[in-house]
Amino acid sequence: MITADDLDTAVTCVVDALRPTVDQDWSALAGSLDWTCRTTAEHLGQAHLHWASQLAVAAPTKYVRWSATAQELAPPAGVLDFVEAAGRILALVVRATPPETRAYHPWGIGDPEGFTAMACVESLLHAHDLTTTLSEPLNPPADLCARVLARAFPH
């Protein structure tokens, strides 16, 4: 089972790995992506906030339509705060959402555990993209990775 505590662990792992990089150039491309480090980090925060919204209203057929980004002139430290806040908000929503709740995602209708697993995957994969470029180690707990992979990709 993947829980909000697991998401908190993933978010902490990401923030701890990236905090030493906030004085670096986040306009560089993140890993093998076509996105900059800043855009990649913002995407991560946006995904978490969208998924929190989906669960909060149990959106049945489409995404809740709104947008959030870090402030335009926010330095990397501010963008990282956005990532952390978004992850923590999603974890709070997961804790408050009954397990039988279902909500829309383009890959299929998900339950709170499924959204949490997707958020852990998204966090750790994009953190890898970021830490690859920013030359910082990313060391997520192996047991968390194994459980998240088993839940999100059972095949």
mmCIF file of C-alpha atoms in Angstrom:
data_model
loop_
_atom_site.group_PDB
_atom_site.id
_atom_site.type_symbol
_atom_site.label_atom_id
_atom_site.label_comp_id
_atom_site.label_asym_id
_atom_site.label_seq_id
_atom_site.Cartn_x
_atom_site.Cartn_y
_atom_site.Cartn_z
ATOM 1 C CA MET A 1 0.000 0.000 0.000
ATOM 2 C CA ILE A 2 1.185 3.511 -0.850
ATOM 3 C CA THR A 3 0.201 6.185 1.653
ATOM 4 C CA ALA A 4 0.393 9.927 2.174
ATOM 5 C CA ASP A 5 3.355 9.236 4.448
ATOM 6 C CA ASP A 6 5.126 7.714 1.439
ATOM 7 C CA LEU A 7 4.448 10.857 -0.559
ATOM 8 C CA ASP A 8 5.814 12.946 2.294
ATOM 9 C CA THR A 9 8.938 10.777 2.238
ATOM 10 C CA ALA A 10 9.322 11.220 -1.525
ATOM 11 C CA VAL A 11 8.815 14.987 -1.288
ATOM 12 C CA THR A 12 11.353 15.237 1.532
ATOM 13 C CA CYS A 13 13.834 13.208 -0.512
ATOM 14 C CA VAL A 14 13.357 15.523 -3.500
ATOM 15 C CA VAL A 15 13.638 18.719 -1.473
ATOM 16 C CA ASP A 16 16.684 17.490 0.439
ATOM 17 C CA ALA A 17 18.425 16.565 -2.825
ATOM 18 C CA LEU A 18 17.589 19.857 -4.527
ATOM 19 C CA ARG A 19 18.031 22.362 -1.688
ATOM 20 C CA PRO A 20 21.844 22.483 -2.216
ATOM 21 C CA THR A 21 21.284 23.388 -5.898
ATOM 22 C CA VAL A 22 19.283 26.587 -5.465
ATOM 23 C CA ASP A 23 22.290 28.761 -6.294
ATOM 24 C CA GLN A 24 22.843 26.952 -9.597
ATOM 25 C CA ASP A 25 21.460 27.756 -13.050
ATOM 26 C CA TRP A 26 17.953 26.295 -13.239
ATOM 27 C CA SER A 27 17.597 27.509 -16.838
ATOM 28 C CA ALA A 28 19.674 24.498 -17.963
ATOM 29 C CA LEU A 29 17.822 21.533 -19.464
ATOM 30 C CA ALA A 30 16.807 18.909 -16.897
ATOM 31 C CA GLY A 31 18.411 15.566 -17.679
ATOM 32 C CA SER A 32 17.304 14.311 -21.079
ATOM 33 C CA LEU A 33 14.149 16.451 -21.097
ATOM 34 C CA ASP A 34 13.400 19.398 -23.359
ATOM 35 C CA TRP A 35 12.372 21.345 -20.257
ATOM 36 C CA THR A 36 14.564 23.535 -18.111
ATOM 37 C CA CYS A 37 15.136 22.631 -14.492
ATOM 38 C CA ARG A 38 12.732 25.398 -13.481
ATOM 39 C CA THR A 39 10.009 24.199 -15.870
ATOM 40 C CA THR A 40 10.468 20.610 -14.728
ATOM 41 C CA ALA A 41 10.172 21.597 -11.080
ATOM 42 C CA GLU A 42 7.106 23.718 -11.796
ATOM 43 C CA HIS A 43 5.544 20.803 -13.678
ATOM 44 C CA LEU A 44 6.021 18.654 -10.611
ATOM 45 C CA GLY A 45 4.265 21.180 -8.380
ATOM 46 C CA GLN A 46 1.481 21.631 -10.922
ATOM 47 C CA ALA A 47 0.878 17.887 -11.195
ATOM 48 C CA HIS A 48 0.595 17.533 -7.432
ATOM 49 C CA LEU A 49 -1.856 20.428 -7.167
ATOM 50 C CA HIS A 50 -3.966 19.115 -10.055
ATOM 51 C CA TRP A 51 -4.154 15.666 -8.494
ATOM 52 C CA ALA A 52 -5.091 17.179 -5.138
ATOM 53 C CA SER A 53 -7.907 19.034 -6.915
ATOM 54 C CA GLN A 54 -9.076 15.883 -8.679
ATOM 55 C CA LEU A 55 -9.355 14.018 -5.392
ATOM 56 C CA ALA A 56 -10.828 16.955 -3.467
ATOM 57 C CA VAL A 57 -13.862 17.145 -5.764
ATOM 58 C CA ALA A 58 -13.852 13.533 -6.969
ATOM 59 C CA ALA A 59 -13.786 14.849 -10.542
ATOM 60 C CA PRO A 60 -15.514 12.124 -12.561
ATOM 61 C CA THR A 61 -14.774 12.878 -16.225
ATOM 62 C CA LYS A 62 -12.189 15.616 -16.733
ATOM 63 C CA TYR A 63 -9.489 17.683 -15.109
ATOM 64 C CA VAL A 64 -10.469 20.500 -12.797
ATOM 65 C CA ARG A 65 -9.554 23.539 -14.904
ATOM 66 C CA TRP A 66 -7.119 25.908 -13.261
ATOM 67 C CA SER A 67 -3.438 26.698 -13.330
ATOM 68 C CA ALA A 68 -0.699 27.344 -10.787
ATOM 69 C CA THR A 69 2.951 28.191 -11.163
ATOM 70 C CA ALA A 70 5.725 29.585 -9.049
ATOM 71 C CA GLN A 71 5.943 33.344 -9.288
ATOM 72 C CA GLU A 72 7.604 34.440 -12.516
ATOM 73 C CA LEU A 73 10.614 36.015 -10.813
ATOM 74 C CA ALA A 74 10.931 33.435 -8.059
ATOM 75 C CA PRO A 75 14.488 32.194 -7.679
ATOM 76 C CA PRO A 76 15.142 28.440 -7.640
ATOM 77 C CA ALA A 77 14.622 28.386 -3.859
ATOM 78 C CA GLY A 78 11.122 29.785 -4.381
ATOM 79 C CA VAL A 79 10.365 27.251 -7.101
ATOM 80 C CA LEU A 80 11.508 24.477 -4.771
ATOM 81 C CA ASP A 81 9.200 25.857 -2.066
ATOM 82 C CA PHE A 82 6.361 25.614 -4.614
ATOM 83 C CA VAL A 83 7.262 21.969 -5.292
ATOM 84 C CA GLU A 84 7.347 21.159 -1.592
ATOM 85 C CA ALA A 85 4.111 22.981 -0.783
ATOM 86 C CA ALA A 86 2.280 21.264 -3.648
ATOM 87 C CA GLY A 87 3.471 17.834 -2.549
ATOM 88 C CA ARG A 88 2.462 18.496 1.049
ATOM 89 C CA ILE A 89 -0.973 19.751 -0.066
ATOM 90 C CA LEU A 90 -1.535 16.569 -2.064
ATOM 91 C CA ALA A 91 -0.505 14.467 0.951
ATOM 92 C CA LEU A 92 -3.005 16.354 3.136
ATOM 93 C CA VAL A 93 -5.780 15.852 0.588
ATOM 94 C CA VAL A 94 -4.967 12.136 0.331
ATOM 95 C CA ARG A 95 -5.210 11.830 4.126
ATOM 96 C CA ALA A 96 -8.626 13.531 4.075
ATOM 97 C CA THR A 97 -10.025 11.583 1.111
ATOM 98 C CA PRO A 98 -12.022 8.407 1.722
ATOM 99 C CA PRO A 99 -10.327 5.394 0.084
ATOM 100 C CA GLU A 100 -13.426 4.642 -2.008
ATOM 101 C CA THR A 101 -13.159 8.048 -3.758
ATOM 102 C CA ARG A 102 -12.436 7.877 -7.471
ATOM 103 C CA ALA A 103 -11.284 10.722 -9.725
ATOM 104 C CA TYR A 104 -10.377 11.291 -13.352
ATOM 105 C CA HIS A 105 -6.894 10.990 -14.784
ATOM 106 C CA PRO A 106 -6.174 10.619 -18.517
ATOM 107 C CA TRP A 107 -4.602 7.198 -17.829
ATOM 108 C CA GLY A 108 -7.729 6.023 -16.034
ATOM 109 C CA ILE A 109 -9.933 6.672 -13.047
ATOM 110 C CA GLY A 110 -7.847 6.544 -9.879
ATOM 111 C CA ASP A 111 -8.274 6.107 -6.164
ATOM 112 C CA PRO A 112 -6.313 8.075 -3.545
ATOM 113 C CA GLU A 113 -3.628 5.386 -3.364
ATOM 114 C CA GLY A 114 -3.232 5.419 -7.146
ATOM 115 C CA PHE A 115 -2.828 9.199 -7.248
ATOM 116 C CA THR A 116 -0.332 8.948 -4.398
ATOM 117 C CA ALA A 117 1.683 6.320 -6.257
ATOM 118 C CA MET A 118 1.656 8.480 -9.418
ATOM 119 C CA ALA A 119 2.834 11.452 -7.363
ATOM 120 C CA CYS A 120 5.695 9.439 -5.878
ATOM 121 C CA VAL A 121 6.734 8.242 -9.337
ATOM 122 C CA GLU A 122 6.507 11.754 -10.783
ATOM 123 C CA SER A 123 8.455 13.221 -7.861
ATOM 124 C CA LEU A 124 11.307 10.743 -7.990
ATOM 125 C CA LEU A 125 11.610 10.565 -11.782
ATOM 126 C CA HIS A 126 11.678 14.324 -12.239
ATOM 127 C CA ALA A 127 13.983 14.721 -9.261
ATOM 128 C CA HIS A 128 16.320 12.357 -11.094
ATOM 129 C CA ASP A 129 16.104 14.599 -14.172
ATOM 130 C CA LEU A 130 16.919 17.615 -12.012
ATOM 131 C CA THR A 131 19.695 16.088 -9.928
ATOM 132 C CA THR A 132 21.348 14.672 -13.051
ATOM 133 C CA THR A 133 21.764 18.190 -14.421
ATOM 134 C CA LEU A 134 22.425 19.880 -11.091
ATOM 135 C CA SER A 135 24.962 17.219 -10.021
ATOM 136 C CA GLU A 136 23.471 16.264 -6.692
ATOM 137 C CA PRO A 137 22.807 12.733 -5.465
ATOM 138 C CA LEU A 138 19.249 11.481 -5.183
ATOM 139 C CA ASN A 139 18.895 8.584 -2.774
ATOM 140 C CA PRO A 140 15.246 7.615 -2.330
ATOM 141 C CA PRO A 141 14.520 4.736 0.038
ATOM 142 C CA ALA A 142 14.725 1.434 -1.866
ATOM 143 C CA ASP A 143 11.651 0.014 -0.126
ATOM 144 C CA LEU A 144 9.584 3.037 -1.165
ATOM 145 C CA CYS A 145 10.741 2.689 -4.785
ATOM 146 C CA ALA A 146 9.897 -1.020 -4.817
ATOM 147 C CA ARG A 147 6.403 -0.502 -3.392
ATOM 148 C CA VAL A 148 5.650 2.446 -5.689
ATOM 149 C CA LEU A 149 6.761 0.521 -8.761
ATOM 150 C CA ALA A 150 4.673 -2.500 -7.720
ATOM 151 C CA ARG A 151 1.580 -0.286 -7.276
ATOM 152 C CA ALA A 152 1.985 1.990 -10.289
ATOM 153 C CA PHE A 153 3.406 -0.574 -12.715
ATOM 154 C CA PRO A 154 2.208 -4.009 -11.596
ATOM 155 C CA HIS A 155 2.973 -5.506 -15.000
#
